[in-house]
Amino acid sequence: MMLPTPVVDVLANLRQIFRSRNTHRRVLSATNLKEFKPGDYCPRGTILFVLATGRSILELKPEDWKHIRNGDSIALNLFLHSPFLPDVYLFEHIPDQEVRGQWLDKLPAYSGVLPSLALLPSYCLERIRSNSGMQEMLPAMRKVFGERLKLVPVLFARHRSLAMLGFSRWLNRRFWQDGLYHLRGSLSSAVDFGLKHGFSEIVLCGVDLNEKGYFYGPRKEKTTPEQDPDVAPVHYTDQAVSGLIPISAWLREIASREGHVRFWCSSASSTLARWMPVYPWPSGQSAPDDRNDPATPSEETS
């Protein structure tokens, strides 16, 4: 007999909280890296800018980057292709050899004061250590980040329905205050970082979830067997995978439930702009940018 979807979600997330905690303990005991603790980052303001790699981030002007610098920022994964230095860097393991090589080439740019905190999910370190190809990431990140590098426990949420999101949010708040929530991708962890650090506004920059690619150039997007070939490709985290809800559905639910936090997207060209307001940038820009040439965000870093 098949169980109702909400029941499956409850059982899956109860299982995940034990699996995730055990993974973190196992990895932490096998390394001398420090563990992320609440208070490792002290916000300077009330606005958190989440910096992702969608092409719309090219629309931001120098005055907009100065505005971001005046707030707090957390960058994800391959955002390090940008010359802008974030306050916090949240990254994962990189299985693809070519992409990993590019990451290793760019990583030394983060060897200064910023980012002030680098977060690596503990499960990612386990995968790095167990894969001969990825092991080169470990000495590189140790050298660049030093004491700024922290292992963070990640709670993997699994949802096939929005009905039980409230349950996993309760698990997160009750049992996972010392870690980050993860649903479908690191974007959810960055949002959870913002919620747990008390930001009243979260601005999603370069979170496009569409087929227009990445600001630093072309990159082959993941696809799944369930994807309709007649529908334009979307980001992997927003595709139907094993019946799991897309990241955009989770974001919309979180934005509606977290009434004390205001969510913004950075551009009208993001698919999020269908329901999420576009942030009022100092430059006044809000229109989509249809340029086809690869480029990088502004070099404004101070």
PDB file of C-alpha atoms in Angstrom:
ATOM      1  CA  MET A   1       0.000   0.000   0.000  1.00  0.00           C
ATOM      2  CA  MET A   2       1.354   3.401  -0.990  1.00  0.00           C
ATOM      3  CA  LEU A   3       1.497   5.956   1.805  1.00  0.00           C
ATOM      4  CA  PRO A   4      -0.005   9.436   1.292  1.00  0.00           C
ATOM      5  CA  THR A   5       2.551  11.992   0.119  1.00  0.00           C
ATOM      6  CA  PRO A   6       2.452  14.051   3.352  1.00  0.00           C
ATOM      7  CA  VAL A   7       3.188  10.909   5.373  1.00  0.00           C
ATOM      8  CA  VAL A   8       6.100  10.068   3.069  1.00  0.00           C
ATOM      9  CA  ASP A   9       7.451  13.602   3.560  1.00  0.00           C
ATOM     10  CA  VAL A  10       7.260  13.335   7.353  1.00  0.00           C
ATOM     11  CA  LEU A  11       9.027   9.975   7.454  1.00  0.00           C
ATOM     12  CA  ALA A  12      11.662  11.087   4.949  1.00  0.00           C
ATOM     13  CA  ASN A  13      12.512  14.231   6.876  1.00  0.00           C
ATOM     14  CA  LEU A  14      12.675  12.469  10.228  1.00  0.00           C
ATOM     15  CA  ARG A  15      15.117  10.040   8.638  1.00  0.00           C
ATOM     16  CA  GLN A  16      17.096  12.875   7.074  1.00  0.00           C
ATOM     17  CA  ILE A  17      17.610  14.711  10.356  1.00  0.00           C
ATOM     18  CA  PHE A  18      19.314  11.647  11.850  1.00  0.00           C
ATOM     19  CA  ARG A  19      21.320  10.897   8.695  1.00  0.00           C
ATOM     20  CA  SER A  20      22.487  14.488   8.332  1.00  0.00           C
ATOM     21  CA  ARG A  21      23.512  14.780  11.991  1.00  0.00           C
ATOM     22  CA  ASN A  22      25.413  11.474  11.878  1.00  0.00           C
ATOM     23  CA  THR A  23      27.194  12.507   8.679  1.00  0.00           C
ATOM     24  CA  HIS A  24      28.314  15.764  10.246  1.00  0.00           C
ATOM     25  CA  ARG A  25      29.606  14.044  13.389  1.00  0.00           C
ATOM     26  CA  ARG A  26      31.488  11.450  11.350  1.00  0.00           C
ATOM     27  CA  VAL A  27      33.129  14.014   9.108  1.00  0.00           C
ATOM     28  CA  LEU A  28      33.944  16.413  11.939  1.00  0.00           C
ATOM     29  CA  SER A  29      35.700  13.667  13.915  1.00  0.00           C
ATOM     30  CA  ALA A  30      37.865  12.794  10.894  1.00  0.00           C
ATOM     31  CA  THR A  31      39.225  16.303  10.277  1.00  0.00           C
ATOM     32  CA  ASN A  32      40.755  19.192  12.196  1.00  0.00           C
ATOM     33  CA  LEU A  33      38.563  21.790  10.500  1.00  0.00           C
ATOM     34  CA  LYS A  34      36.488  23.925  12.827  1.00  0.00           C
ATOM     35  CA  GLU A  35      32.728  23.615  13.108  1.00  0.00           C
ATOM     36  CA  PHE A  36      30.399  26.480  12.221  1.00  0.00           C
ATOM     37  CA  LYS A  37      28.751  27.960  15.279  1.00  0.00           C
ATOM     38  CA  PRO A  38      25.990  30.572  15.604  1.00  0.00           C
ATOM     39  CA  GLY A  39      27.734  33.880  16.110  1.00  0.00           C
ATOM     40  CA  ASP A  40      30.619  33.120  13.739  1.00  0.00           C
ATOM     41  CA  TYR A  41      29.194  35.878  11.563  1.00  0.00           C
ATOM     42  CA  CYS A  42      27.927  39.185  12.965  1.00  0.00           C
ATOM     43  CA  PRO A  43      25.678  41.087  10.509  1.00  0.00           C
ATOM     44  CA  ARG A  44      26.510  44.732   9.931  1.00  0.00           C
ATOM     45  CA  GLY A  45      23.034  45.631   8.694  1.00  0.00           C
ATOM     46  CA  THR A  46      19.533  44.339   8.059  1.00  0.00           C
ATOM     47  CA  ILE A  47      19.774  43.437   4.345  1.00  0.00           C
ATOM     48  CA  LEU A  48      21.398  40.258   3.036  1.00  0.00           C
ATOM     49  CA  PHE A  49      22.330  40.050  -0.646  1.00  0.00           C
ATOM     50  CA  VAL A  50      22.494  36.450  -1.902  1.00  0.00           C
ATOM     51  CA  LEU A  51      24.897  36.384  -4.862  1.00  0.00           C
ATOM     52  CA  ALA A  52      24.294  33.604  -7.393  1.00  0.00           C
ATOM     53  CA  THR A  53      25.500  33.090 -10.962  1.00  0.00           C
ATOM     54  CA  GLY A  54      22.481  33.828 -13.173  1.00  0.00           C
ATOM     55  CA  ARG A  55      23.094  36.078 -16.166  1.00  0.00           C
ATOM     56  CA  SER A  56      20.811  38.817 -14.872  1.00  0.00           C
ATOM     57  CA  ILE A  57      23.494  39.840 -12.403  1.00  0.00           C
ATOM     58  CA  LEU A  58      25.229  41.573 -15.329  1.00  0.00           C
ATOM     59  CA  GLU A  59      22.500  44.205 -15.162  1.00  0.00           C
ATOM     60  CA  LEU A  60      23.851  45.597 -11.896  1.00  0.00           C
ATOM     61  CA  LYS A  61      25.728  48.869 -12.254  1.00  0.00           C
ATOM     62  CA  PRO A  62      28.794  50.077 -10.253  1.00  0.00           C
ATOM     63  CA  GLU A  63      26.576  52.064  -7.892  1.00  0.00           C
ATOM     64  CA  ASP A  64      24.523  48.918  -7.247  1.00  0.00           C
ATOM     65  CA  TRP A  65      27.652  46.956  -6.303  1.00  0.00           C
ATOM     66  CA  LYS A  66      28.644  49.761  -3.920  1.00  0.00           C
ATOM     67  CA  HIS A  67      25.193  49.440  -2.384  1.00  0.00           C
ATOM     68  CA  ILE A  68      25.713  45.682  -1.920  1.00  0.00           C
ATOM     69  CA  ARG A  69      29.073  46.362  -0.287  1.00  0.00           C
ATOM     70  CA  ASN A  70      27.333  48.587   2.259  1.00  0.00           C
ATOM     71  CA  GLY A  71      25.139  45.654   3.254  1.00  0.00           C
ATOM     72  CA  ASP A  72      25.935  42.004   3.964  1.00  0.00           C
ATOM     73  CA  SER A  73      26.470  39.453   1.214  1.00  0.00           C
ATOM     74  CA  ILE A  74      26.729  35.696   0.856  1.00  0.00           C
ATOM     75  CA  ALA A  75      28.000  34.239  -2.429  1.00  0.00           C
ATOM     76  CA  LEU A  76      27.380  30.754  -3.766  1.00  0.00           C
ATOM     77  CA  ASN A  77      29.705  28.264  -5.433  1.00  0.00           C
ATOM     78  CA  LEU A  78      30.925  29.590  -8.797  1.00  0.00           C
ATOM     79  CA  PHE A  79      30.235  33.232  -8.013  1.00  0.00           C
ATOM     80  CA  LEU A  80      33.977  33.423  -7.395  1.00  0.00           C
ATOM     81  CA  HIS A  81      34.265  34.066 -11.166  1.00  0.00           C
ATOM     82  CA  SER A  82      33.222  37.600 -10.196  1.00  0.00           C
ATOM     83  CA  PRO A  83      35.829  40.111  -8.944  1.00  0.00           C
ATOM     84  CA  PHE A  84      33.368  41.232  -6.258  1.00  0.00           C
ATOM     85  CA  LEU A  85      34.398  39.891  -2.841  1.00  0.00           C
ATOM     86  CA  PRO A  86      31.487  38.731  -0.649  1.00  0.00           C
ATOM     87  CA  ASP A  87      31.300  38.751   3.141  1.00  0.00           C
ATOM     88  CA  VAL A  88      30.444  35.034   3.300  1.00  0.00           C
ATOM     89  CA  TYR A  89      31.199  32.287   0.788  1.00  0.00           C
ATOM     90  CA  LEU A  90      29.083  29.114   0.793  1.00  0.00           C
ATOM     91  CA  PHE A  91      30.381  26.400  -1.524  1.00  0.00           C
ATOM     92  CA  GLU A  92      30.114  22.688  -2.267  1.00  0.00           C
ATOM     93  CA  HIS A  93      32.218  19.920  -3.790  1.00  0.00           C
ATOM     94  CA  ILE A  94      32.784  20.117  -7.568  1.00  0.00           C
ATOM     95  CA  PRO A  95      32.677  16.718  -9.339  1.00  0.00           C
ATOM     96  CA  ASP A  96      33.278  18.077 -12.861  1.00  0.00           C
ATOM     97  CA  GLN A  97      37.033  18.228 -13.564  1.00  0.00           C
ATOM     98  CA  GLU A  98      36.909  21.232 -15.900  1.00  0.00           C
ATOM     99  CA  VAL A  99      34.693  23.290 -13.594  1.00  0.00           C
ATOM    100  CA  ARG A 100      36.848  22.288 -10.626  1.00  0.00           C
ATOM    101  CA  GLY A 101      39.983  23.451 -12.440  1.00  0.00           C
ATOM    102  CA  GLN A 102      38.417  26.847 -13.069  1.00  0.00           C
ATOM    103  CA  TRP A 103      37.422  27.060  -9.405  1.00  0.00           C
ATOM    104  CA  LEU A 104      40.974  26.270  -8.274  1.00  0.00           C
ATOM    105  CA  ASP A 105      42.348  28.971 -10.587  1.00  0.00           C
ATOM    106  CA  LYS A 106      39.977  31.605  -9.189  1.00  0.00           C
ATOM    107  CA  LEU A 107      40.153  30.613  -5.512  1.00  0.00           C
ATOM    108  CA  PRO A 108      43.329  32.611  -4.585  1.00  0.00           C
ATOM    109  CA  ALA A 109      41.324  35.830  -5.044  1.00  0.00           C
ATOM    110  CA  TYR A 110      39.610  34.940  -1.759  1.00  0.00           C
ATOM    111  CA  SER A 111      42.857  34.825   0.254  1.00  0.00           C
ATOM    112  CA  GLY A 112      42.491  38.319   1.737  1.00  0.00           C
ATOM    113  CA  VAL A 113      40.209  39.742   4.409  1.00  0.00           C
ATOM    114  CA  LEU A 114      37.079  38.921   2.398  1.00  0.00           C
ATOM    115  CA  PRO A 115      35.220  36.698   2.542  1.00  0.00           C
ATOM    116  CA  SER A 116      35.375  36.791   6.328  1.00  0.00           C
ATOM    117  CA  LEU A 117      33.703  33.373   6.564  1.00  0.00           C
ATOM    118  CA  ALA A 118      33.818  30.352   4.225  1.00  0.00           C
ATOM    119  CA  LEU A 119      31.239  27.618   4.784  1.00  0.00           C
ATOM    120  CA  LEU A 120      31.594  24.068   3.472  1.00  0.00           C
ATOM    121  CA  PRO A 121      28.789  21.558   4.196  1.00  0.00           C
ATOM    122  CA  SER A 122      30.247  18.571   6.018  1.00  0.00           C
ATOM    123  CA  TYR A 123      28.801  16.059   3.553  1.00  0.00           C
ATOM    124  CA  CYS A 124      30.704  17.870   0.780  1.00  0.00           C
ATOM    125  CA  LEU A 125      33.995  17.403   2.605  1.00  0.00           C
ATOM    126  CA  GLU A 126      33.227  13.701   2.910  1.00  0.00           C
ATOM    127  CA  ARG A 127      32.753  13.485  -0.869  1.00  0.00           C
ATOM    128  CA  ILE A 128      35.910  15.499  -1.500  1.00  0.00           C
ATOM    129  CA  ARG A 129      37.983  13.207   0.708  1.00  0.00           C
ATOM    130  CA  SER A 130      36.573  10.019  -0.842  1.00  0.00           C
ATOM    131  CA  ASN A 131      37.111  11.058  -4.475  1.00  0.00           C
ATOM    132  CA  SER A 132      40.696  11.067  -5.742  1.00  0.00           C
ATOM    133  CA  GLY A 133      39.958  13.771  -8.285  1.00  0.00           C
ATOM    134  CA  MET A 134      38.333  16.156  -5.844  1.00  0.00           C
ATOM    135  CA  GLN A 135      40.942  15.735  -3.098  1.00  0.00           C
ATOM    136  CA  GLU A 136      42.946  18.595  -4.610  1.00  0.00           C
ATOM    137  CA  MET A 137      40.244  20.968  -3.350  1.00  0.00           C
ATOM    138  CA  LEU A 138      41.113  20.359   0.306  1.00  0.00           C
ATOM    139  CA  PRO A 139      44.696  21.705   0.451  1.00  0.00           C
ATOM    140  CA  ALA A 140      43.676  24.617  -1.766  1.00  0.00           C
ATOM    141  CA  MET A 141      40.811  25.698   0.478  1.00  0.00           C
ATOM    142  CA  ARG A 142      42.930  25.243   3.615  1.00  0.00           C
ATOM    143  CA  LYS A 143      45.654  27.445   2.160  1.00  0.00           C
ATOM    144  CA  VAL A 144      43.302  30.186   0.979  1.00  0.00           C
ATOM    145  CA  PHE A 145      40.804  30.340   3.832  1.00  0.00           C
ATOM    146  CA  GLY A 146      42.776  29.169   6.855  1.00  0.00           C
ATOM    147  CA  GLU A 147      40.800  29.775  10.069  1.00  0.00           C
ATOM    148  CA  ARG A 148      37.942  31.352   8.119  1.00  0.00           C
ATOM    149  CA  LEU A 149      36.918  27.920   6.779  1.00  0.00           C
ATOM    150  CA  LYS A 150      34.170  26.248   8.829  1.00  0.00           C
ATOM    151  CA  LEU A 151      32.295  22.964   8.410  1.00  0.00           C
ATOM    152  CA  VAL A 152      28.546  23.453   8.558  1.00  0.00           C
ATOM    153  CA  PRO A 153      26.005  20.697   9.272  1.00  0.00           C
ATOM    154  CA  VAL A 154      23.326  20.639   6.589  1.00  0.00           C
ATOM    155  CA  LEU A 155      19.785  19.307   7.057  1.00  0.00           C
ATOM    156  CA  PHE A 156      18.676  17.751   3.785  1.00  0.00           C
ATOM    157  CA  ALA A 157      14.938  18.313   3.449  1.00  0.00           C
ATOM    158  CA  ARG A 158      12.990  16.131   1.014  1.00  0.00           C
ATOM    159  CA  HIS A 159       9.523  17.238  -0.081  1.00  0.00           C
ATOM    160  CA  ARG A 160       7.117  15.940  -2.697  1.00  0.00           C
ATOM    161  CA  SER A 161       4.375  18.247  -1.465  1.00  0.00           C
ATOM    162  CA  LEU A 162       4.157  21.725   0.015  1.00  0.00           C
ATOM    163  CA  ALA A 163       1.725  20.398   2.612  1.00  0.00           C
ATOM    164  CA  MET A 164       4.421  19.372   5.087  1.00  0.00           C
ATOM    165  CA  LEU A 165       6.935  22.183   4.600  1.00  0.00           C
ATOM    166  CA  GLY A 166       5.825  23.564   7.930  1.00  0.00           C
ATOM    167  CA  PHE A 167       6.944  20.322   9.561  1.00  0.00           C
ATOM    168  CA  SER A 168      10.479  20.493   8.181  1.00  0.00           C
ATOM    169  CA  ARG A 169      10.644  24.178   9.108  1.00  0.00           C
ATOM    170  CA  TRP A 170       9.798  23.148  12.663  1.00  0.00           C
ATOM    171  CA  LEU A 171      12.524  20.471  12.586  1.00  0.00           C
ATOM    172  CA  ASN A 172      14.954  23.086  11.326  1.00  0.00           C
ATOM    173  CA  ARG A 173      14.122  25.604  14.045  1.00  0.00           C
ATOM    174  CA  ARG A 174      13.890  23.062  16.855  1.00  0.00           C
ATOM    175  CA  PHE A 175      16.876  20.809  16.080  1.00  0.00           C
ATOM    176  CA  TRP A 176      19.078  22.603  13.546  1.00  0.00           C
ATOM    177  CA  GLN A 177      19.841  26.094  14.816  1.00  0.00           C
ATOM    178  CA  ASP A 178      23.570  25.339  14.619  1.00  0.00           C
ATOM    179  CA  GLY A 179      23.406  24.394  10.942  1.00  0.00           C
ATOM    180  CA  LEU A 180      21.716  25.220   7.652  1.00  0.00           C
ATOM    181  CA  TYR A 181      18.642  23.926   5.865  1.00  0.00           C
ATOM    182  CA  HIS A 182      19.059  22.456   2.375  1.00  0.00           C
ATOM    183  CA  LEU A 183      16.299  21.833  -0.142  1.00  0.00           C
ATOM    184  CA  ARG A 184      17.235  21.208  -3.777  1.00  0.00           C
ATOM    185  CA  GLY A 185      20.379  23.373  -3.685  1.00  0.00           C
ATOM    186  CA  SER A 186      22.717  25.712  -1.832  1.00  0.00           C
ATOM    187  CA  LEU A 187      20.360  28.648  -2.504  1.00  0.00           C
ATOM    188  CA  SER A 188      18.041  27.337   0.206  1.00  0.00           C
ATOM    189  CA  SER A 189      20.984  27.189   2.634  1.00  0.00           C
ATOM    190  CA  ALA A 190      21.895  30.808   1.863  1.00  0.00           C
ATOM    191  CA  VAL A 191      18.300  31.886   2.507  1.00  0.00           C
ATOM    192  CA  ASP A 192      18.304  29.919   5.763  1.00  0.00           C
ATOM    193  CA  PHE A 193      21.564  31.674   6.714  1.00  0.00           C
ATOM    194  CA  GLY A 194      19.747  34.969   6.256  1.00  0.00           C
ATOM    195  CA  LEU A 195      16.734  33.905   8.298  1.00  0.00           C
ATOM    196  CA  LYS A 196      18.840  32.558  11.174  1.00  0.00           C
ATOM    197  CA  HIS A 197      20.962  35.708  11.316  1.00  0.00           C
ATOM    198  CA  GLY A 198      17.947  37.963  11.692  1.00  0.00           C
ATOM    199  CA  PHE A 199      18.001  39.850   8.400  1.00  0.00           C
ATOM    200  CA  SER A 200      14.747  41.686   7.687  1.00  0.00           C
ATOM    201  CA  GLU A 201      15.343  41.793   3.918  1.00  0.00           C
ATOM    202  CA  ILE A 202      16.859  39.163   1.614  1.00  0.00           C
ATOM    203  CA  VAL A 203      17.730  40.115  -1.970  1.00  0.00           C
ATOM    204  CA  LEU A 204      18.258  37.237  -4.421  1.00  0.00           C
ATOM    205  CA  CYS A 205      20.786  38.424  -7.010  1.00  0.00           C
ATOM    206  CA  GLY A 206      21.403  36.363 -10.138  1.00  0.00           C
ATOM    207  CA  VAL A 207      18.806  33.771  -9.122  1.00  0.00           C
ATOM    208  CA  ASP A 208      17.237  33.457 -12.562  1.00  0.00           C
ATOM    209  CA  LEU A 209      16.197  29.771 -12.733  1.00  0.00           C
ATOM    210  CA  ASN A 210      15.896  30.031 -16.508  1.00  0.00           C
ATOM    211  CA  GLU A 211      17.688  29.007 -19.706  1.00  0.00           C
ATOM    212  CA  LYS A 212      19.715  32.196 -20.214  1.00  0.00           C
ATOM    213  CA  GLY A 213      22.868  30.794 -18.662  1.00  0.00           C
ATOM    214  CA  TYR A 214      25.518  32.130 -16.297  1.00  0.00           C
ATOM    215  CA  PHE A 215      27.225  35.517 -16.038  1.00  0.00           C
ATOM    216  CA  TYR A 216      30.718  34.073 -16.567  1.00  0.00           C
ATOM    217  CA  GLY A 217      29.953  32.202 -19.786  1.00  0.00           C
ATOM    218  CA  PRO A 218      28.364  28.972 -20.996  1.00  0.00           C
ATOM    219  CA  ARG A 219      27.903  25.986 -18.757  1.00  0.00           C
ATOM    220  CA  LYS A 220      26.044  22.790 -19.571  1.00  0.00           C
ATOM    221  CA  GLU A 221      22.933  22.595 -17.424  1.00  0.00           C
ATOM    222  CA  LYS A 222      21.798  19.369 -15.817  1.00  0.00           C
ATOM    223  CA  THR A 223      18.664  17.742 -17.219  1.00  0.00           C
ATOM    224  CA  THR A 224      16.428  14.958 -16.032  1.00  0.00           C
ATOM    225  CA  PRO A 225      14.386  12.263 -17.821  1.00  0.00           C
ATOM    226  CA  GLU A 226      11.206  13.956 -16.590  1.00  0.00           C
ATOM    227  CA  GLN A 227      11.984  17.219 -18.386  1.00  0.00           C
ATOM    228  CA  ASP A 228       9.657  17.986 -21.303  1.00  0.00           C
ATOM    229  CA  PRO A 229      11.794  18.501 -24.476  1.00  0.00           C
ATOM    230  CA  ASP A 230       9.268  21.038 -25.758  1.00  0.00           C
ATOM    231  CA  VAL A 231       9.710  23.260 -22.701  1.00  0.00           C
ATOM    232  CA  ALA A 232      12.668  25.629 -22.399  1.00  0.00           C
ATOM    233  CA  PRO A 233      15.258  24.231 -19.976  1.00  0.00           C
ATOM    234  CA  VAL A 234      15.360  25.617 -16.479  1.00  0.00           C
ATOM    235  CA  HIS A 235      17.884  25.361 -13.682  1.00  0.00           C
ATOM    236  CA  TYR A 236      18.299  21.853 -12.308  1.00  0.00           C
ATOM    237  CA  THR A 237      16.949  22.853  -8.896  1.00  0.00           C
ATOM    238  CA  ASP A 238      13.709  24.019 -10.534  1.00  0.00           C
ATOM    239  CA  GLN A 239      13.163  20.843 -12.553  1.00  0.00           C
ATOM    240  CA  ALA A 240      10.949  17.933 -11.562  1.00  0.00           C
ATOM    241  CA  VAL A 241      13.327  15.373 -10.031  1.00  0.00           C
ATOM    242  CA  SER A 242      11.855  12.225  -8.460  1.00  0.00           C
ATOM    243  CA  GLY A 243       8.696  14.178  -7.717  1.00  0.00           C
ATOM    244  CA  LEU A 244      10.479  16.684  -5.453  1.00  0.00           C
ATOM    245  CA  ILE A 245       9.094  20.214  -5.342  1.00  0.00           C
ATOM    246  CA  PRO A 246      11.096  22.831  -7.292  1.00  0.00           C
ATOM    247  CA  ILE A 247      13.169  25.425  -5.491  1.00  0.00           C
ATOM    248  CA  SER A 248      10.906  28.243  -6.742  1.00  0.00           C
ATOM    249  CA  ALA A 249       7.872  26.658  -5.038  1.00  0.00           C
ATOM    250  CA  TRP A 250       9.836  26.449  -1.789  1.00  0.00           C
ATOM    251  CA  LEU A 251      10.933  30.081  -2.082  1.00  0.00           C
ATOM    252  CA  ARG A 252       7.384  31.264  -2.627  1.00  0.00           C
ATOM    253  CA  GLU A 253       6.167  29.307   0.376  1.00  0.00           C
ATOM    254  CA  ILE A 254       8.969  30.605   2.605  1.00  0.00           C
ATOM    255  CA  ALA A 255       8.383  34.194   1.481  1.00  0.00           C
ATOM    256  CA  SER A 256       4.710  33.903   2.407  1.00  0.00           C
ATOM    257  CA  ARG A 257       5.357  32.179   5.761  1.00  0.00           C
ATOM    258  CA  GLU A 258       8.205  34.437   6.917  1.00  0.00           C
ATOM    259  CA  GLY A 259       6.078  37.547   7.142  1.00  0.00           C
ATOM    260  CA  HIS A 260       8.714  39.480   9.094  1.00  0.00           C
ATOM    261  CA  VAL A 261      11.235  39.140   6.245  1.00  0.00           C
ATOM    262  CA  ARG A 262      10.855  40.849   2.888  1.00  0.00           C
ATOM    263  CA  PHE A 263      12.179  39.027  -0.160  1.00  0.00           C
ATOM    264  CA  TRP A 264      13.361  40.715  -3.354  1.00  0.00           C
ATOM    265  CA  CYS A 265      14.770  39.461  -6.648  1.00  0.00           C
ATOM    266  CA  SER A 266      17.444  41.501  -8.395  1.00  0.00           C
ATOM    267  CA  SER A 267      15.970  41.665 -11.880  1.00  0.00           C
ATOM    268  CA  ALA A 268      12.758  41.654 -13.879  1.00  0.00           C
ATOM    269  CA  SER A 269      14.362  39.017 -16.121  1.00  0.00           C
ATOM    270  CA  SER A 270      14.419  36.487 -13.278  1.00  0.00           C
ATOM    271  CA  THR A 271      11.559  33.999 -13.271  1.00  0.00           C
ATOM    272  CA  LEU A 272      11.074  34.970  -9.629  1.00  0.00           C
ATOM    273  CA  ALA A 273       9.886  38.412 -10.781  1.00  0.00           C
ATOM    274  CA  ARG A 274       6.567  36.818 -11.746  1.00  0.00           C
ATOM    275  CA  TRP A 275       5.602  36.996  -8.090  1.00  0.00           C
ATOM    276  CA  MET A 276       8.560  38.498  -6.168  1.00  0.00           C
ATOM    277  CA  PRO A 277       9.173  42.288  -6.265  1.00  0.00           C
ATOM    278  CA  VAL A 278      12.294  43.622  -7.972  1.00  0.00           C
ATOM    279  CA  TYR A 279      14.710  45.379  -5.639  1.00  0.00           C
ATOM    280  CA  PRO A 280      14.893  49.201  -5.977  1.00  0.00           C
ATOM    281  CA  TRP A 281      18.555  49.548  -6.998  1.00  0.00           C
ATOM    282  CA  PRO A 282      20.315  52.929  -6.751  1.00  0.00           C
ATOM    283  CA  SER A 283      20.920  52.852 -10.522  1.00  0.00           C
ATOM    284  CA  GLY A 284      17.194  52.527 -11.156  1.00  0.00           C
ATOM    285  CA  GLN A 285      17.743  49.554 -13.461  1.00  0.00           C
ATOM    286  CA  SER A 286      14.998  46.951 -13.616  1.00  0.00           C
ATOM    287  CA  ALA A 287      14.698  45.974 -17.279  1.00  0.00           C
ATOM    288  CA  PRO A 288      16.035  42.654 -18.647  1.00  0.00           C
ATOM    289  CA  ASP A 289      19.489  42.658 -20.246  1.00  0.00           C
ATOM    290  CA  ASP A 290      19.531  40.774 -23.576  1.00  0.00           C
ATOM    291  CA  ARG A 291      23.266  40.947 -24.236  1.00  0.00           C
ATOM    292  CA  ASN A 292      24.795  37.725 -25.552  1.00  0.00           C
ATOM    293  CA  ASP A 293      28.456  38.400 -24.855  1.00  0.00           C
ATOM    294  CA  PRO A 294      30.080  36.705 -21.851  1.00  0.00           C
ATOM    295  CA  ALA A 295      31.039  39.201 -19.166  1.00  0.00           C
ATOM    296  CA  THR A 296      31.588  39.530 -15.470  1.00  0.00           C
ATOM    297  CA  PRO A 297      29.990  41.738 -12.834  1.00  0.00           C
ATOM    298  CA  SER A 298      31.488  45.087 -12.012  1.00  0.00           C
ATOM    299  CA  GLU A 299      34.972  45.110 -10.527  1.00  0.00           C
ATOM    300  CA  GLU A 300      33.766  47.396  -7.755  1.00  0.00           C
ATOM    301  CA  THR A 301      34.950  45.682  -4.560  1.00  0.00           C
ATOM    302  CA  SER A 302      35.154  48.389  -1.973  1.00  0.00           C
TER     303      SER A 302
END
